[in-house]
Coordinates of C-alpha atoms in Angstrom, one line a residue:
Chain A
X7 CA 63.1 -19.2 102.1
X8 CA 64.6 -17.1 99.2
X9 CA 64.5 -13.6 99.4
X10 CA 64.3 -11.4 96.6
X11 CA 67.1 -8.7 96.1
X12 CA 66.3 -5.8 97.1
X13 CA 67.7 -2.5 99.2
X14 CA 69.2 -3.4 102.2
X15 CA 67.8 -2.7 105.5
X16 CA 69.7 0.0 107.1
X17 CA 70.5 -2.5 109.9
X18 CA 72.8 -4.6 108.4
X19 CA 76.6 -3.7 108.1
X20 CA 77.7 -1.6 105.0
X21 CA 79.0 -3.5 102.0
X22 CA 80.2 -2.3 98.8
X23 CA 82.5 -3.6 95.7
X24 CA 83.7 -1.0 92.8
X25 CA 84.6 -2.9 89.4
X26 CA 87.4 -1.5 88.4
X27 CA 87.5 -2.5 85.2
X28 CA 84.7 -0.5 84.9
X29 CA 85.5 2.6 86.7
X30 CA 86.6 5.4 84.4
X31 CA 87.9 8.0 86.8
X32 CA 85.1 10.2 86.7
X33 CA 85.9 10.9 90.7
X34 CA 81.5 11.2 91.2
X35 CA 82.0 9.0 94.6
X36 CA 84.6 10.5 95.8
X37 CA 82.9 14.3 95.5
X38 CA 79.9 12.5 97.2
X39 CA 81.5 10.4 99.8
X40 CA 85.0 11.7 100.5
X41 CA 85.1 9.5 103.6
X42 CA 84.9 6.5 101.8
X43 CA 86.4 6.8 98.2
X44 CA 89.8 8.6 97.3
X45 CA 92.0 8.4 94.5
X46 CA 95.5 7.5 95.2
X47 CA 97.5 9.2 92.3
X48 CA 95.8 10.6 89.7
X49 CA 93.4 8.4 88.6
X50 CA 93.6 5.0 91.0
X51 CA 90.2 4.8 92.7
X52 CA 90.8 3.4 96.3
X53 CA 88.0 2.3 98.6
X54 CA 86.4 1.2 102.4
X55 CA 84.9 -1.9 101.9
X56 CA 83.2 -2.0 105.0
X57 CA 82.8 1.5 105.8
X58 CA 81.9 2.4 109.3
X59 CA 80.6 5.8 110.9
X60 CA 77.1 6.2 109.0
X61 CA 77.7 6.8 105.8
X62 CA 75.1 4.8 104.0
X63 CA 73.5 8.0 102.9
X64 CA 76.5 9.5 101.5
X65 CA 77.2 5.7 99.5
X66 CA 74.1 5.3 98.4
X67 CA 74.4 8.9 96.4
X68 CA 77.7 8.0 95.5
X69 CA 76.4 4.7 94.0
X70 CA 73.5 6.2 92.0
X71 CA 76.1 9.3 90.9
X72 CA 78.4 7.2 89.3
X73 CA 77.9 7.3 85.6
X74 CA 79.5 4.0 84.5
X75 CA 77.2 2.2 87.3
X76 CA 80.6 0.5 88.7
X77 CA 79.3 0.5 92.4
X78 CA 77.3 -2.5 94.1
X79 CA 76.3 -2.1 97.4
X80 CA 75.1 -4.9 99.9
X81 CA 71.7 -6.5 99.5
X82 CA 71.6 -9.0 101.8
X83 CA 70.0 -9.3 104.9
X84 CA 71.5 -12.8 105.9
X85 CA 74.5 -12.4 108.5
X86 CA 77.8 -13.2 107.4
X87 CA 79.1 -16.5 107.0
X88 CA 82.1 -17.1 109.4
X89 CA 84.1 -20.5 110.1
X90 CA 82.8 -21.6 113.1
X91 CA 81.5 -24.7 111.9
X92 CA 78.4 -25.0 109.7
X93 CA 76.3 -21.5 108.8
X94 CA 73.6 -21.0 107.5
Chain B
X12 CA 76.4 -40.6 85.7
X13 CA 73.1 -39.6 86.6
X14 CA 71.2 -37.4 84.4
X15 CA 71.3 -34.0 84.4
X16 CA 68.5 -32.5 86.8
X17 CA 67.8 -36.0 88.5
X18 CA 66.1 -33.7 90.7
X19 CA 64.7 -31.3 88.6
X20 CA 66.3 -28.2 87.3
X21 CA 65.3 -25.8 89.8
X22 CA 65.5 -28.3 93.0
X23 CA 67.9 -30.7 94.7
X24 CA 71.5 -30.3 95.6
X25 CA 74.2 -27.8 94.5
X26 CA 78.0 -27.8 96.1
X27 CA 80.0 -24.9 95.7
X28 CA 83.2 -25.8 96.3
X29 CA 85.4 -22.2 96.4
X30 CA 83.7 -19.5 98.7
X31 CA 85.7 -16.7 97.1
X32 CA 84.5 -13.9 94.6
X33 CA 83.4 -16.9 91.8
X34 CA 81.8 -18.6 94.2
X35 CA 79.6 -16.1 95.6
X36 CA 78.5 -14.5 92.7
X37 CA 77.8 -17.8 91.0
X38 CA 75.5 -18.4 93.9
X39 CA 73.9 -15.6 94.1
X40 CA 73.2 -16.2 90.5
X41 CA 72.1 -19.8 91.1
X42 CA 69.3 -18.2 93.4
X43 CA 68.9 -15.7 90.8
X44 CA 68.1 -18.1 88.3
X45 CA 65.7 -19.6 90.2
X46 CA 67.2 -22.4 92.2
X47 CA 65.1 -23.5 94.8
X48 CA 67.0 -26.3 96.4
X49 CA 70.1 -27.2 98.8
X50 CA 72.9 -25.0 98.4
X51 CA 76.0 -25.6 100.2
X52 CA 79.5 -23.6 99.9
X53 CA 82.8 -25.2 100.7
X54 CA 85.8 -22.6 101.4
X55 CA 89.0 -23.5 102.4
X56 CA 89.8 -20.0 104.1
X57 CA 87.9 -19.3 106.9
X58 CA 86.4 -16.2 106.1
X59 CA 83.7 -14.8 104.8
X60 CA 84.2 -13.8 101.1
X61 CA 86.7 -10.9 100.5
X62 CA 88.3 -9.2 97.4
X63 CA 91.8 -10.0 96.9
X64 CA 93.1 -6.9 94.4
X65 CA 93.6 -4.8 97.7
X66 CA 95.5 -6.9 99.7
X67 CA 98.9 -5.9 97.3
X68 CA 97.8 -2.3 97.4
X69 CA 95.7 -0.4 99.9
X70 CA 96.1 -3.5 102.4
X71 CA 99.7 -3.2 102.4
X72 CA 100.3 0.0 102.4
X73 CA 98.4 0.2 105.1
X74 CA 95.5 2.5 104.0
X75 CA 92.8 -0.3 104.7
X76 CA 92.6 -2.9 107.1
X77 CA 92.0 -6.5 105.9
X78 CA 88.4 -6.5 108.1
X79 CA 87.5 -3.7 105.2
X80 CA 87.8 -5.8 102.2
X81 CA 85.0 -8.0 102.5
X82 CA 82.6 -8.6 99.6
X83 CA 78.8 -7.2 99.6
X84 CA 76.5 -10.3 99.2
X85 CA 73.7 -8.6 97.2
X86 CA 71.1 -11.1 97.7
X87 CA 70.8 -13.7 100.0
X88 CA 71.2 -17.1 99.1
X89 CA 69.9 -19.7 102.0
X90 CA 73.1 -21.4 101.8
X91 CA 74.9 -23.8 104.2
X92 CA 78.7 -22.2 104.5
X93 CA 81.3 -24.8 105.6
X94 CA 84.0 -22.4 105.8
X95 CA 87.8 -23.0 106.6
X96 CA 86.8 -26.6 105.1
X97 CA 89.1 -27.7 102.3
X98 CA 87.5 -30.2 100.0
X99 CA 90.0 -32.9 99.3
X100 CA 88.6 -35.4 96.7
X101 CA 85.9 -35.6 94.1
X102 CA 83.8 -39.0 93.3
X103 CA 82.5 -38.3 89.7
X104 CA 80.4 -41.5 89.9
X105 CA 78.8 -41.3 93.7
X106 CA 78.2 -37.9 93.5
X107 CA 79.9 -36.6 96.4
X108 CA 83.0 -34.3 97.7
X109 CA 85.7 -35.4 100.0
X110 CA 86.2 -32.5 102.9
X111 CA 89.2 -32.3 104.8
X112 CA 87.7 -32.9 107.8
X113 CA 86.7 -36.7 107.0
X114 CA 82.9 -35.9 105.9
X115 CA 81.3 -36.1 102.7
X116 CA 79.2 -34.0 100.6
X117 CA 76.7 -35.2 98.4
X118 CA 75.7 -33.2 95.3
X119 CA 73.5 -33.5 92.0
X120 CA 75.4 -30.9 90.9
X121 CA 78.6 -29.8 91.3
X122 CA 80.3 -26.5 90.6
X123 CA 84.3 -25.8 90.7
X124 CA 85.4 -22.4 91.6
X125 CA 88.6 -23.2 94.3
X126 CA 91.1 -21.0 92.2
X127 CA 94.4 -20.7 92.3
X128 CA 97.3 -19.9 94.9
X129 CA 100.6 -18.3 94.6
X130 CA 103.2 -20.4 93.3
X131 CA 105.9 -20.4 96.6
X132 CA 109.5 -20.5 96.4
X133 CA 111.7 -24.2 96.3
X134 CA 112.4 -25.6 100.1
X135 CA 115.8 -26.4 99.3
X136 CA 116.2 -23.0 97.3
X137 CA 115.6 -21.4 100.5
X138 CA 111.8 -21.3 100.2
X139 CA 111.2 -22.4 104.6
X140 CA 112.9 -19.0 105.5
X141 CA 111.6 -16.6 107.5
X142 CA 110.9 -13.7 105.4
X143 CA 109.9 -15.5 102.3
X144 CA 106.7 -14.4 101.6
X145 CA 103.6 -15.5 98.9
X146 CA 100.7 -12.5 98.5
X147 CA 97.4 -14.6 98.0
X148 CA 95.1 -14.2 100.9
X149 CA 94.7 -12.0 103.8
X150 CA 96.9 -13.8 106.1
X151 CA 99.8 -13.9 103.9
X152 CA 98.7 -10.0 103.0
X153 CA 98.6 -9.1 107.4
X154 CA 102.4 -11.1 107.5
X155 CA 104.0 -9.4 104.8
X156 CA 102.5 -5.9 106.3
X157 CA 104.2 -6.9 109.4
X158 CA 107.0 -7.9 107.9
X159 CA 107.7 -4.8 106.1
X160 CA 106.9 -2.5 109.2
X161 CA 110.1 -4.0 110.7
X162 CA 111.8 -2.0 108.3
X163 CA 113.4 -4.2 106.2
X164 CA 116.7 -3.0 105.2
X165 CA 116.1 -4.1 101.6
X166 CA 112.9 -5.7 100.3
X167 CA 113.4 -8.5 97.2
X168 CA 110.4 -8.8 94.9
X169 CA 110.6 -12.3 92.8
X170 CA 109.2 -11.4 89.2
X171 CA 107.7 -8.6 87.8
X172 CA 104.4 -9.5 86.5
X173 CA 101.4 -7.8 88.3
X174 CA 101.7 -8.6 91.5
X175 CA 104.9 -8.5 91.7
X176 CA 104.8 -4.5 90.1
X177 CA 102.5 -3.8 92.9
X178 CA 104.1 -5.0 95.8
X179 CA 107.4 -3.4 94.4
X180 CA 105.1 -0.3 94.1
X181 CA 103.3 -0.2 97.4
X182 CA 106.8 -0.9 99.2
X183 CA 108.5 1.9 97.4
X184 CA 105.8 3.7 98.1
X185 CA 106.4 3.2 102.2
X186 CA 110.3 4.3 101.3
X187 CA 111.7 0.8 101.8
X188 CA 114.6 -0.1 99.5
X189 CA 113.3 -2.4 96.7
X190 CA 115.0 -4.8 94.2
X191 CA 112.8 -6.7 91.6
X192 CA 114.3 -9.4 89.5
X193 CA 112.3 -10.5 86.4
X194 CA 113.5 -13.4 84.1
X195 CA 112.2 -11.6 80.9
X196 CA 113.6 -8.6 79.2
X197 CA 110.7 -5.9 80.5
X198 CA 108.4 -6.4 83.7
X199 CA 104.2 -7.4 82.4
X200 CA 106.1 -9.2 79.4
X201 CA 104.1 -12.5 79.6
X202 CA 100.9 -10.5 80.0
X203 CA 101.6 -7.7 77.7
X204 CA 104.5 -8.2 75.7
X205 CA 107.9 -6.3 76.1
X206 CA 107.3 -3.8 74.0
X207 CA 104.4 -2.0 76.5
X208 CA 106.7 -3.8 79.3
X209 CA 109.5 -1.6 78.9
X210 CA 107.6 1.8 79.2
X211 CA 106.4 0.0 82.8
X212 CA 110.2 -0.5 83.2
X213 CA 110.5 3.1 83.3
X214 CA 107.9 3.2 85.7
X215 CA 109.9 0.7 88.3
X216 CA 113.0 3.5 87.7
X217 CA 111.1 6.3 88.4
X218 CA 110.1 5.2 91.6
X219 CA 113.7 4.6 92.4
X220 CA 113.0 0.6 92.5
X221 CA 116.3 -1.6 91.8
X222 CA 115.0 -3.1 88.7
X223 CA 117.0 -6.2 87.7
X224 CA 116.1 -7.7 84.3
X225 CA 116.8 -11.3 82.5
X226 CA 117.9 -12.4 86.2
X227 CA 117.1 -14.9 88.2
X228 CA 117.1 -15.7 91.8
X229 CA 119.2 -18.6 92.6
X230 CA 119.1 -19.3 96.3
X231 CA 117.9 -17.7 99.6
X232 CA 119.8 -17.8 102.3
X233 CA 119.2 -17.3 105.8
X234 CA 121.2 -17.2 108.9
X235 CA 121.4 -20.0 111.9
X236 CA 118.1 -19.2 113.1
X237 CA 116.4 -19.9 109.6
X238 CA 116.0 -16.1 109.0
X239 CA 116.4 -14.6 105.6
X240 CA 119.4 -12.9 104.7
X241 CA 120.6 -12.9 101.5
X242 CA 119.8 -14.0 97.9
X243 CA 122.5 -15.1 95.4
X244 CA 121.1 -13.7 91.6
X245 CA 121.8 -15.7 88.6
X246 CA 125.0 -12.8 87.4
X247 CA 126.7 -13.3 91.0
X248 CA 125.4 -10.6 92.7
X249 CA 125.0 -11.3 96.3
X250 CA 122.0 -9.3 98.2
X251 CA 121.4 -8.6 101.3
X252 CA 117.7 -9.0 102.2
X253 CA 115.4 -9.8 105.0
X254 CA 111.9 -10.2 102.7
X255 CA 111.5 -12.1 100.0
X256 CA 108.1 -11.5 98.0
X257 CA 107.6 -14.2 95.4
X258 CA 105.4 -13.0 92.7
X259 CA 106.0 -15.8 89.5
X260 CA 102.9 -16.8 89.1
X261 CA 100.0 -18.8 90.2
X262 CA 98.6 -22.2 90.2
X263 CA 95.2 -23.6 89.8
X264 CA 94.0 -26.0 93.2
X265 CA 93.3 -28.7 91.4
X266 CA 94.6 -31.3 93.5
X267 CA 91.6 -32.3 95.3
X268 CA 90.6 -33.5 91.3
X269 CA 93.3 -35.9 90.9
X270 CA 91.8 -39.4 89.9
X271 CA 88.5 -37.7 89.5
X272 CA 88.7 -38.5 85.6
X273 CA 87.7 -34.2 85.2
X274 CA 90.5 -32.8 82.9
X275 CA 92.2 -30.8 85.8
X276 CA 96.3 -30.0 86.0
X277 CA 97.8 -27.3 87.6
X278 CA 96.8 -25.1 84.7
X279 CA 93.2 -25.4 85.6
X280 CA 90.0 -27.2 84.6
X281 CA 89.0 -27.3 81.4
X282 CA 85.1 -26.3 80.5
X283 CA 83.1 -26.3 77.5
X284 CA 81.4 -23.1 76.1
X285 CA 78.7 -23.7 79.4
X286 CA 80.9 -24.3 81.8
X287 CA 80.6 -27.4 82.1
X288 CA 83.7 -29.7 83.1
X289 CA 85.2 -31.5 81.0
X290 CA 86.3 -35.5 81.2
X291 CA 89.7 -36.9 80.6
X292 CA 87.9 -38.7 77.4
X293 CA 86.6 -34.9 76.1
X294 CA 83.3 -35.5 76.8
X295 CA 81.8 -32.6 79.1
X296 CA 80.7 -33.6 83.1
X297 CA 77.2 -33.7 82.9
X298 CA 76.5 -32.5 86.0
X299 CA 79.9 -30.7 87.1
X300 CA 80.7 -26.6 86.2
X301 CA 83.9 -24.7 87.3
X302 CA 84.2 -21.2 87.0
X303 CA 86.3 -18.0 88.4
X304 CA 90.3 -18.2 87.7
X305 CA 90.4 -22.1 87.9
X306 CA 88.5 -22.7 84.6
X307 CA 89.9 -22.7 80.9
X308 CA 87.3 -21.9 78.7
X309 CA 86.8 -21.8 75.2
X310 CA 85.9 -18.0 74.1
X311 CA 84.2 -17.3 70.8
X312 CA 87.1 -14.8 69.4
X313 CA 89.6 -17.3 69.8
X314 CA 88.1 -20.6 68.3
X315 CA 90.4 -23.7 69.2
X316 CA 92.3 -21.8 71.9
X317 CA 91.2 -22.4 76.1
X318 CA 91.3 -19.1 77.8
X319 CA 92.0 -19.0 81.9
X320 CA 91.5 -15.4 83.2
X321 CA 92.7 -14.8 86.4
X322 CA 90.3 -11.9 86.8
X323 CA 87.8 -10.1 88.9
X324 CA 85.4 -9.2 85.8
X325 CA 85.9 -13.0 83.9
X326 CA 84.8 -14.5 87.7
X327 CA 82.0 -12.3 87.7
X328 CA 80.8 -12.7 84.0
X329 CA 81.6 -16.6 84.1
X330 CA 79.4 -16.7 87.7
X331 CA 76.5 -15.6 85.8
X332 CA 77.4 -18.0 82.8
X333 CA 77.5 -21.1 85.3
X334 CA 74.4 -20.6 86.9
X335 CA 72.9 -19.9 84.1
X336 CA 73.6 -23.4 82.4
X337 CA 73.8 -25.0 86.0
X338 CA 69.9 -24.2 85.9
X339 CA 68.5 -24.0 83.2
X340 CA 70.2 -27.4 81.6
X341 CA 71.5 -27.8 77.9
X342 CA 68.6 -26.7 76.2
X343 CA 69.6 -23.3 77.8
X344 CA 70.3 -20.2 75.5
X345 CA 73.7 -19.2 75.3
X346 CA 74.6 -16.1 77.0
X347 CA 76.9 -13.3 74.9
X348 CA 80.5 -13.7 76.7
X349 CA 81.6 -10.7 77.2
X350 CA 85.1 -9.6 76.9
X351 CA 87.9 -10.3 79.3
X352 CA 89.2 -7.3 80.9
X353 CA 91.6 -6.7 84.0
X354 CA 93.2 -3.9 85.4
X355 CA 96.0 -2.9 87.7
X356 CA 97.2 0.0 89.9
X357 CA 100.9 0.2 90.3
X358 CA 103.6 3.0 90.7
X359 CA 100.9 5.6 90.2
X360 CA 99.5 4.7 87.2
X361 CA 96.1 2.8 86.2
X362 CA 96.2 0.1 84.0
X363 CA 93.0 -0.9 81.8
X364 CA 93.1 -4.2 79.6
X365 CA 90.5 -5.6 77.8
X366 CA 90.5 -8.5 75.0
X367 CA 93.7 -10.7 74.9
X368 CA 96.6 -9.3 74.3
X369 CA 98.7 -12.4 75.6
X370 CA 97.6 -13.7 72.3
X371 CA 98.6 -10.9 70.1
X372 CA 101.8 -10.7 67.5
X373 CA 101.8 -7.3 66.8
X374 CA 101.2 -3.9 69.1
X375 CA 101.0 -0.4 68.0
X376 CA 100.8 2.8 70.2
X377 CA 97.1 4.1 68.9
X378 CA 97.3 7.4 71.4
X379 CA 99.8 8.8 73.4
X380 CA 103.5 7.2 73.0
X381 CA 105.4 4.7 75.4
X382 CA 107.1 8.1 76.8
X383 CA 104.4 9.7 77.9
X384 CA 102.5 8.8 81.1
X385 CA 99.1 8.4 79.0
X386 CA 98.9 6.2 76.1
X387 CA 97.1 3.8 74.8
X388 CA 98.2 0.3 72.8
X389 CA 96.1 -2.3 70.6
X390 CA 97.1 -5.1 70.0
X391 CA 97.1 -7.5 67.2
X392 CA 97.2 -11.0 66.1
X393 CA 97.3 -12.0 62.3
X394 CA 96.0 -8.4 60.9
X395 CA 93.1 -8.7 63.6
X396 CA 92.4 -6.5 66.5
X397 CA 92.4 -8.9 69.9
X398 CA 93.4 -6.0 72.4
X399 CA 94.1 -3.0 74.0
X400 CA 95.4 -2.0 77.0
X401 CA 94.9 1.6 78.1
X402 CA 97.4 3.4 80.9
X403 CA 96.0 6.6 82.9
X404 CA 93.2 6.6 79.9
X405 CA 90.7 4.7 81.7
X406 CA 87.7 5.8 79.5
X407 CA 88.9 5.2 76.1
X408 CA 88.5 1.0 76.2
X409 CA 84.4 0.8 75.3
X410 CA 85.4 1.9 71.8
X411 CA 88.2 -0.8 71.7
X412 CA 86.1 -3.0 72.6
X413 CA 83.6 -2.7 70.3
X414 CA 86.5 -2.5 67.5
X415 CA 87.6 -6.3 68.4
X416 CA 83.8 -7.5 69.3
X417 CA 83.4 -6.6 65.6
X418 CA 86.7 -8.6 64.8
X419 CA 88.0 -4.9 63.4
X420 CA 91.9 -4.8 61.1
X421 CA 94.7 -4.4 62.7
X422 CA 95.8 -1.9 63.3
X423 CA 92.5 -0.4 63.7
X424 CA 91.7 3.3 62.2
X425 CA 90.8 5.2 65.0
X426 CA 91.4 8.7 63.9
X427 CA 92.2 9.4 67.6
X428 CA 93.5 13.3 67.7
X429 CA 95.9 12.1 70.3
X430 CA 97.2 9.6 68.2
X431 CA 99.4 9.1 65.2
X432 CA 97.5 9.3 61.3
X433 CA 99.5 5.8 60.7
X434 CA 100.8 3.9 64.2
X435 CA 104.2 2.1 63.5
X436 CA 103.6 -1.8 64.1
X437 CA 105.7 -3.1 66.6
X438 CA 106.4 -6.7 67.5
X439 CA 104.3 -7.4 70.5
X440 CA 107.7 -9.0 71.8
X441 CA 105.8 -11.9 74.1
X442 CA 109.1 -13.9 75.6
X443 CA 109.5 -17.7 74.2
X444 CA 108.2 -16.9 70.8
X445 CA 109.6 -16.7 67.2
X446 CA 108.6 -13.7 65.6
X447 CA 106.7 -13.4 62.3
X448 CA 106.3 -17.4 62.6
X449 CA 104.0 -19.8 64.1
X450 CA 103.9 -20.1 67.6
X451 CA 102.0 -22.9 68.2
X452 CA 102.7 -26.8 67.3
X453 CA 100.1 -28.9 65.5
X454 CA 97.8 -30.1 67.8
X455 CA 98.6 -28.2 71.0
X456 CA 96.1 -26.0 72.2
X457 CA 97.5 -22.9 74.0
X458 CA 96.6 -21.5 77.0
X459 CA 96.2 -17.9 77.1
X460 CA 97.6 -17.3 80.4
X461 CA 97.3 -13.6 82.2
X462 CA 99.8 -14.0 84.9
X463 CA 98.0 -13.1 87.6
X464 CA 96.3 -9.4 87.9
X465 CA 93.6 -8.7 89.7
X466 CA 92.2 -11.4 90.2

């Protein structure tokens, strides 16, 4: 079965990915989710991955505030792959 | 060969073979598209996709652990994941890829997105020492961490291309002693000439990194117990080291292609304008695509000339490209190609490029100047714009961009108010090329190679 993208269900781990070719420094995420955005030096956006602690919320608005639309969240509901033989 | 969509466009089955960024994406746009059938993804590292750009920065600084760099999936793909599996030979005729661990995959089609790894340092140059070090995946990112926590009394950085500027950065940055020799006359040179390399030069000096320049390393040597100790450079000088990072380059894992008949070397796979693979005889692979920093591509700006990008947006952008034609078959539209764009964080400062200024003769500052921390250079080649590269001015690109998707003169009038009325034009100063004259002999087709950003 394929399942069509979609939000995630707030059940499955925290994912996210900022392109960084298109960020332009504007610092939105990091006003809205200090925990998981920062900028090392002036304008070098760093970033958790795989943020823990319950901060979906605080992503999410950080996601939808960023006016270049740079950050993509998690929409799958399949668990990870991992290399103990065959996954699916 | 069997004919394209044997088993219909939208059905049958479809091996990945690379489960990193290009991978995923490209399967996630394979469901996207509408692909109904078997989908299977071969990765030779056993984890579940991850983005590599941190692992020089954040990661080794040790600001973010490598279990927080894993890539969001955003859709799910019903795929079988043979992780940890390295595919080891390709039969063009039956269809089906060799694994490592003595099975066999068959496919009806095939896409290639395995990469490329760090090019590692000569065995009898010193390269089995303890303390020589590669930065490609997260293992080699946790050892070099470790490595560098033991306090290093001196840490030597092999070239100073991208990676190599942000391992020198991130290590100067944890107040280790740093040396960095580069062959060329300016770190970034083969990427972005030496005239923008020598205001990064700067850079390295301001962060107090030992910056050695038209140097070579010419051994590593260790002590009885195979430890590192000391490199000999190419003018004499003897240093005393423990870690060695070498950052010259990377090469394509082609390998597994040898004797498939595909048109594969170290430098990568070559693909038509659809991604698909090209045969030894120049006919595309009907039903084989590769994608992501493996594939050299033909891009429309640069007619006649095969492109590999070693970049996060050109895997994401090609991904889409891939499936697109993996699906839909040739009568499929063409999709616009976007620009190729990369960026990179080192010694405080943030680094935007987009076009192809490895291509370019000519650079002028647009905005800023070379001595100031902001500027901003475009780059030209033949009177036409082809690039720009933007430092700690990361929103000034889109317009850029739009100058050399419009194939704008160079240099381009901007009327920038932080820029000069009429820039000076410099010599782009790429190493290994005549200036003013043709660079390329008759017949060769050059590869646009961006040593190895972010990829």
């Amino acid at each position: 079965m394929i399942t069509k993208p979609g939000p995630q269900p707030p059940s499955h781990p925290l994912r996210l990915v900022v392109d960084l070719n298109r960020c332009q420094s504007y610092g939105q995420c990091v006003y809205a989710a200090p925990t998981v955005f920062r900028f090392h030096a002036e304008e070098s956006l760093e970033y958790d991955y795989a943020p823990e602690g319950g901060v979906r919320r605080e992503v999410e608005r950080a996601a939808a505030a960023c006016p270049v639309q740079a950050i993509t969240l998690g929409g799958a509901t399949e668990p990870a792959p991992g290399a103990h033989g065959d996954h699916r | 060969m069997t004919a394209p969509g044997a088993a219909g466009p939208r059905t049958g089955r479809i091996v990945v073979v690379g489960a990193s960024l290009a991978g995923l994406r490209a399967a996630e746009a394979l469901r996207d598209e509408g692909f109904t059938g078997e989908l299977t993804m071969i990765g030779d590292e056993p984890h579940a996709p991850y983005d590599r750009p941190p692992l020089s920065k954040a990661v080794l600084s040790g600001r973010l652990d490598c279990d927080h760099i894993e890539l969001p999936r955003v859709r799910d793909i019903d795929a079988r994941w043979l992780l940890g599996t390295p595919a080891t030979g390709l039969d063009v005729p039956g269809h089906r890829v060799a694994l490592a661990d003595g099975r066999s995959m068959a496919y009806d089609r095939l896409l290639i997105a395995t990469g490329t790894r760090a090019r590692t340092w000569p065995a009898r140059a010193g390269g089995g020492l303890d303390g020589v070090h590669v930065l490609r995946t997260r293992e080699d990112a946790e050892r070099l961490r470790g490595a560098l926590l033991n306090g290093p009394s001196r840490v030597l950085v092999i070239g100073a291309g991208f990676t190599g500027g942000e391992v020198a950065s991130s290590c100067a940055e944890s107040g280790l002693a740093v040396t960095v020799t580069q062959r060329g006359a300016a770190p970034l040179a083969g990427a972005l000439g030496g005239t923008v390399g020598r205001a990064a030069a700067d850079w390295y000096h301001a962060a107090g990194v030992d910056l050695r320049l038209n140097t070579t390393v010419r051994a590593l040597e260790g002590d009885p117990s195979g430890r590192l100790r000391r490199a000999v450079l190419s003018d004499g000088t003897v240093l005393d080291t423990e870690v060695a990072v070498v950052a010259t380059g990377a090469l394509a894992n082609t390998e597994w292609l040898s004797g498939s008949g595909l048109a594969a070397d170290h430098r990568g796979v070559v693909t038509d304008d659809r991604c698909r693979a090209m045969t030894t005889d120049g006919n595309p692979a009907e039903d084989i695509f590769a994608t992501g920093d493996i594939a050299r591509r033909p891009h429309p700006l640069h007619p006649g000339r095969l492109l590999r990008l070693n970049h996060w947006d050109g895997a994401v952008a090609q991904a889409r490209t891939a499936a697109h034609h993996i699906v839909h078959g040739p009568g499929a539209q063409h999709l616009r190609q976007p620009l190729p764009a990369f960026w990179s964080q080192q010694f405080g400062h943030y680094l935007k490029s987009i076009g192809v200024p490895a291509l370019a003769d000519q650079v002028a500052i647009t905005q800023g100047s070379l001595h100031q921390r902001r500027f901003v250079a475009a780059y030209g080649l033949e009177g036409r714009l082809i690039g720009a590269v933007a430092v700690d001015s990361p929103r000034v690109l889109d317009g850029y961009a739009a100058l050399i998707e419009a194939r704008a003169p160079f240099p381009p009038a901007l009327g920038a108010t932080d820029g000069p009325a009429h820039p000076d034009i410099i010599d782009a100063a790429f190493p290994g090329r005549d200036t003013g004259g043709t660079r390329d002999h008759p017949g060769h087709t050059p590869s646009a190679i961006a040593p190895a950003p972010n990829r």
